[in-house]
mmCIF file of C-alpha atoms in Angstrom:
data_model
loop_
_atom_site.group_PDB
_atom_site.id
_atom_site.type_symbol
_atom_site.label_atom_id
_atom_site.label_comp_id
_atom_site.label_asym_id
_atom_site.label_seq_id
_atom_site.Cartn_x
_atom_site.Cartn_y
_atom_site.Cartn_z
ATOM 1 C CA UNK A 282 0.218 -30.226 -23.750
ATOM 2 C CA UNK A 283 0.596 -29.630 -19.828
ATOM 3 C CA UNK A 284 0.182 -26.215 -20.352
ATOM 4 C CA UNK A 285 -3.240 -26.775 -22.801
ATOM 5 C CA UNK A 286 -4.758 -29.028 -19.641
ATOM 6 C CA UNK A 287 -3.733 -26.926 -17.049
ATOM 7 C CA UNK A 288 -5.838 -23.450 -19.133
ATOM 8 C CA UNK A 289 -9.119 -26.846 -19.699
ATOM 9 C CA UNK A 290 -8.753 -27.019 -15.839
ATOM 10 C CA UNK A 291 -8.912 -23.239 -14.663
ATOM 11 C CA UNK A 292 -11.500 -22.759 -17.381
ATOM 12 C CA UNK A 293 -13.298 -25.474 -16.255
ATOM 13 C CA UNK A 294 -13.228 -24.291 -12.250
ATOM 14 C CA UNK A 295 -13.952 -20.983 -13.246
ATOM 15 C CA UNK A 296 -17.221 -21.971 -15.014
ATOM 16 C CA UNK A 297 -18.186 -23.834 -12.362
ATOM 17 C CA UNK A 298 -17.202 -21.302 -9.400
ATOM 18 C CA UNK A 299 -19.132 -18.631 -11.546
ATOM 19 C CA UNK A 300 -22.384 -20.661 -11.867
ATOM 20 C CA UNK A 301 -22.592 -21.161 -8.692
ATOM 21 C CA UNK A 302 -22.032 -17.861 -7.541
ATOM 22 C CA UNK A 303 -24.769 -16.521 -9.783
ATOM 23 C CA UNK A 304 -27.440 -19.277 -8.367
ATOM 24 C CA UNK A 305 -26.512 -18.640 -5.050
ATOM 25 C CA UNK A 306 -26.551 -14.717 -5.217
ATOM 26 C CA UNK A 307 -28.880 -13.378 -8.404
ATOM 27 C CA UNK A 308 -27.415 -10.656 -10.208
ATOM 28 C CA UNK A 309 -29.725 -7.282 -9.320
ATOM 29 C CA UNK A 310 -28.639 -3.663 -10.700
ATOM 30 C CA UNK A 311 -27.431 -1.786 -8.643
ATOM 31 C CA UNK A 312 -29.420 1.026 -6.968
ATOM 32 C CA UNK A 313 -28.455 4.789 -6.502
ATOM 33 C CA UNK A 314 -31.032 5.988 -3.961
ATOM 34 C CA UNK A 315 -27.924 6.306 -0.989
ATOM 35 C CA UNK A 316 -25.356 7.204 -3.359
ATOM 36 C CA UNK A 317 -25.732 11.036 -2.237
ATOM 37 C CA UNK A 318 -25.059 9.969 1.513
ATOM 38 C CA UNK A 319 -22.246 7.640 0.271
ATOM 39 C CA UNK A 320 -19.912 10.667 -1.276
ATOM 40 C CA UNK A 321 -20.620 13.020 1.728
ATOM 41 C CA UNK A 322 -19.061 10.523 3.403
ATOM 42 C CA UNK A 323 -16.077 10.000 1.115
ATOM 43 C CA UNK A 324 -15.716 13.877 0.805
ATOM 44 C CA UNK A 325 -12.509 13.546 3.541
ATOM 45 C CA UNK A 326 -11.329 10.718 1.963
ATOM 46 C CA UNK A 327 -10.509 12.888 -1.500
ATOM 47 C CA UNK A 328 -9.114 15.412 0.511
ATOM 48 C CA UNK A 329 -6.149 12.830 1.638
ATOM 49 C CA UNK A 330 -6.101 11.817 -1.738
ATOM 50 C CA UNK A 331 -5.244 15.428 -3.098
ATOM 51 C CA UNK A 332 -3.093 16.193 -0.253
ATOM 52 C CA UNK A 333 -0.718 13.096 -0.741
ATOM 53 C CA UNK A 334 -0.714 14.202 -4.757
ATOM 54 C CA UNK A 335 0.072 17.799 -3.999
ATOM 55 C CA UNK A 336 2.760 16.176 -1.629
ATOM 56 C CA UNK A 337 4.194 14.099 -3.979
ATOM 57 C CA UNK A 338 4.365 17.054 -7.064
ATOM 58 C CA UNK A 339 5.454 19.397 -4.737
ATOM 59 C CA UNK A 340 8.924 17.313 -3.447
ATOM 60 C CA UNK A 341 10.084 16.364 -7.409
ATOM 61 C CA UNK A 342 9.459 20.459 -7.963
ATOM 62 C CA UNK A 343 11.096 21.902 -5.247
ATOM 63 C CA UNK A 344 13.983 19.092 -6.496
ATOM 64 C CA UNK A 345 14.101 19.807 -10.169
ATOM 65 C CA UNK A 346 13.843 23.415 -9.296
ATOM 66 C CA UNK A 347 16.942 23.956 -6.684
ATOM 67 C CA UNK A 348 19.340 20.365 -7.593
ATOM 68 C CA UNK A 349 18.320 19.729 -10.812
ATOM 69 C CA UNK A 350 16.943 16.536 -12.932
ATOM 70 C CA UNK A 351 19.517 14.428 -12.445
ATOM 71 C CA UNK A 352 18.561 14.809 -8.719
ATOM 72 C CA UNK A 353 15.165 14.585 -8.710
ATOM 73 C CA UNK A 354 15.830 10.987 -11.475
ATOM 74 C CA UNK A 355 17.812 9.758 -8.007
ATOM 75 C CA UNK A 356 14.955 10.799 -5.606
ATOM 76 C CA UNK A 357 12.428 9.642 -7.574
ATOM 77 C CA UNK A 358 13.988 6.496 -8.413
ATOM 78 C CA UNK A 359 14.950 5.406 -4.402
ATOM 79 C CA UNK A 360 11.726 6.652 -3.154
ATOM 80 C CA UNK A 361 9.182 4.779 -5.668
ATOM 81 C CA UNK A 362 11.347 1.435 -4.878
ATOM 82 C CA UNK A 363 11.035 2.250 -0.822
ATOM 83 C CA UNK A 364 7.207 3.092 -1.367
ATOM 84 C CA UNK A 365 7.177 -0.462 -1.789
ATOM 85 C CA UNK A 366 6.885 -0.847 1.652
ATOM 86 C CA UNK A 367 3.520 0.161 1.655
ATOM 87 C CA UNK A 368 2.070 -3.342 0.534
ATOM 88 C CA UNK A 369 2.632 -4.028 4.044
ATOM 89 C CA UNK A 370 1.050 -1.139 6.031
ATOM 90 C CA UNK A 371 -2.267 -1.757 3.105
ATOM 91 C CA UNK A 372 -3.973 -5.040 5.019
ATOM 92 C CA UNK A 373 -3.727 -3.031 8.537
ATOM 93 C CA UNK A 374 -4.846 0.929 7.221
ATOM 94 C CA UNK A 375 -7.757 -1.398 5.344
ATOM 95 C CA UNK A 376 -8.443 -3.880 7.865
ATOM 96 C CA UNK A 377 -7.914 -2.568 11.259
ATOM 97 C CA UNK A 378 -10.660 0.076 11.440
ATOM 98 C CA UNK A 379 -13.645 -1.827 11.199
ATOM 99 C CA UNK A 380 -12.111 -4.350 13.821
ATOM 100 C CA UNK A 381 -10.922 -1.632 15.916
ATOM 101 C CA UNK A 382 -13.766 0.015 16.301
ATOM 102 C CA UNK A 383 -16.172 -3.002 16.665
ATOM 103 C CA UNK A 384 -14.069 -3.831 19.661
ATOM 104 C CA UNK A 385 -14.069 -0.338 20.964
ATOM 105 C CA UNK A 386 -18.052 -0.553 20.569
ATOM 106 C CA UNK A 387 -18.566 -3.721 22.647
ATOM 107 C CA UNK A 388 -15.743 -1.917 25.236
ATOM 108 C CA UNK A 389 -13.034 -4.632 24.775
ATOM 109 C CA UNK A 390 -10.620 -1.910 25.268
ATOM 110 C CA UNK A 391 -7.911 -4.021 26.319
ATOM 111 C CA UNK A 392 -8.183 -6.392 22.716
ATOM 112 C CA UNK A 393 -7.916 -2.987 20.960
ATOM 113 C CA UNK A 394 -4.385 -2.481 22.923
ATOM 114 C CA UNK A 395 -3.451 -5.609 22.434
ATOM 115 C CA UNK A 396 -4.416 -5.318 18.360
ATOM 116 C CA UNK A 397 -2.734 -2.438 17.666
ATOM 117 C CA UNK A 398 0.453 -3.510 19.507
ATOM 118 C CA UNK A 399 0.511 -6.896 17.870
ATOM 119 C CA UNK A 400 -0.332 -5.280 14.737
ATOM 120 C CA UNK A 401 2.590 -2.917 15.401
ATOM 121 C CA UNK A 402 4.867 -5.356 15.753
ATOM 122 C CA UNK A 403 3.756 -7.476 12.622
ATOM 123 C CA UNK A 404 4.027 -4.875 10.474
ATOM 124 C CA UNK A 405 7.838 -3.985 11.732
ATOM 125 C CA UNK A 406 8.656 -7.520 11.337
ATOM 126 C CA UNK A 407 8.195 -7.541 7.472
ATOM 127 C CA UNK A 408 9.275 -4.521 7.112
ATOM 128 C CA UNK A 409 12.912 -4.522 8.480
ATOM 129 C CA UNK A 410 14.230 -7.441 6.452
ATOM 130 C CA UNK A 411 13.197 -5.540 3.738
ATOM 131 C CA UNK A 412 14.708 -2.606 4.647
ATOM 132 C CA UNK A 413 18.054 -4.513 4.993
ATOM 133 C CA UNK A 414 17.648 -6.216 2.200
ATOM 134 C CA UNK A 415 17.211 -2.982 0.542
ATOM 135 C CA UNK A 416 20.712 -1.817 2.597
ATOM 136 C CA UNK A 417 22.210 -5.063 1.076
ATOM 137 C CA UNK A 418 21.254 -5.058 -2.230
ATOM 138 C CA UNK A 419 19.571 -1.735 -2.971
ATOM 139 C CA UNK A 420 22.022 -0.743 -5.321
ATOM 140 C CA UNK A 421 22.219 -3.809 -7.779
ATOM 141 C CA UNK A 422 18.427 -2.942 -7.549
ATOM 142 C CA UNK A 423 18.419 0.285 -8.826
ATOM 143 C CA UNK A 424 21.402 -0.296 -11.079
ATOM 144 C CA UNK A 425 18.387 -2.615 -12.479
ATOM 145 C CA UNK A 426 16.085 0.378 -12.705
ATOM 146 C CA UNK A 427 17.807 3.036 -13.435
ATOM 147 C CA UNK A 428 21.482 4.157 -14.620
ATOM 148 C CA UNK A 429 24.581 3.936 -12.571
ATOM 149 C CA UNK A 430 24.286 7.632 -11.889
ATOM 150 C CA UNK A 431 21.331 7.831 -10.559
ATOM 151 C CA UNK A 432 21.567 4.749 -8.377
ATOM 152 C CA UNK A 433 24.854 5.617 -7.061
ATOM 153 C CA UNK A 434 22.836 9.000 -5.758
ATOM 154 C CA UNK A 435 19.818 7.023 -5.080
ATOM 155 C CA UNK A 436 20.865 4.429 -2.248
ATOM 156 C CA UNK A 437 20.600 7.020 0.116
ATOM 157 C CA UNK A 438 17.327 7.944 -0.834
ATOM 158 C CA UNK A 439 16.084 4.213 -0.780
ATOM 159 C CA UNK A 440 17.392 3.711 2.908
ATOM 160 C CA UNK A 441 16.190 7.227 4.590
ATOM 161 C CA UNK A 442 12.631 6.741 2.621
ATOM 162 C CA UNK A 443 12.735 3.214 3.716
ATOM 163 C CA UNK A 444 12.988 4.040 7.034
ATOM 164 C CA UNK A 445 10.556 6.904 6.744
ATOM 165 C CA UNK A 446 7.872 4.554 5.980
ATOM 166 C CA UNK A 447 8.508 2.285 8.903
ATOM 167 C CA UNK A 448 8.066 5.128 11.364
ATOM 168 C CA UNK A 449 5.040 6.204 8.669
ATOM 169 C CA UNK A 450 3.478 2.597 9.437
ATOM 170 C CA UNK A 451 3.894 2.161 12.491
ATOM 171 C CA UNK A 452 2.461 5.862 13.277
ATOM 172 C CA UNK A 453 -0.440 5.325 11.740
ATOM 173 C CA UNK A 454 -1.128 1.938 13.340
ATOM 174 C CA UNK A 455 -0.825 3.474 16.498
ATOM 175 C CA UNK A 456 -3.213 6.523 15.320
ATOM 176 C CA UNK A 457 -5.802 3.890 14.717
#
């Protein structure tokens, strides 16, 4: 019965929150007329996009082809665990380049210092305990995801990726 009142409640919020979205901002269809503009702009963007892909094929390949599957099971498995690191670099690589460069505009170059080093510094802080955490029970982990093969091989991987991606974050904070 909690749970039956609890799913009333969020229904009811939700009806609420969504009329009054809709009477405070009308629903219009959207309109095209920039749309040209808007994926010259992206064109870069999908560039990255392929180049990480081609990245990440290319590494399991070059695996498979010279070590073997069993290999590539144990770099794929320690390496799509560490790549969990990236829900921290997300909020700064999405957030810091519209606040960077409004500060840059209005020449409040020592705030943008000051940003990126605090940024820097925020995003090391989360990510270290993880990465020890990941030194400390990494194994248990992938035991969890995998076979014991594979995460015997795959602890390595876990801590060097890990590790990667801090220096990865941290870079491109700085390249902001």
């Amino acid at each position: 019965t909690c749970l039956t009142y609890y799913l009333v409640i969020q229904a009811v919020v939700l009806v609420l929150l969504a009329a009054h979205i809709l009477r405070s901002h009308p629903f219009s269809p959207p309109t095209f007329g920039g749309l040209p503009a808007l994926i010259l702009f992206s064109l870069p963007l999908v560039a990255v996009a392929l180049q990480f892909a081609v990245v990440e094929f290319a590494d399991r390949f070059l695996i498979a082809y010279y070590l073997g599957l069993e290999a590539t099971g144990s770099y794929t498995t320690g390496y799509q665990v560490a790549s969990g690191l990236q829900v921290f670099m997300t909020p700064f690589t999405f957030l810091l380049p519209a606040i960077i460069s409004e500060k840059w505009d209005r020449g409040q170059r020592a705030v943008v210092g000051r940003i990126l080093t605090d940024s820097a510094a925020v995003f090391v802080a989360a990510a270290v305990p993880v990465i020890l955490l990941f030194g400390a029970y990494g194994h248990p982990l992938l035991r969890l995801l995998s076979n014991t093969a594979i995460a015997d091989r795959a602890g390595t991987v876990l801590l060097v990726v890990s590790g990667s991606y801090l220096l990865y974050g941290v870079f491109v904070i700085a390249a902001l």
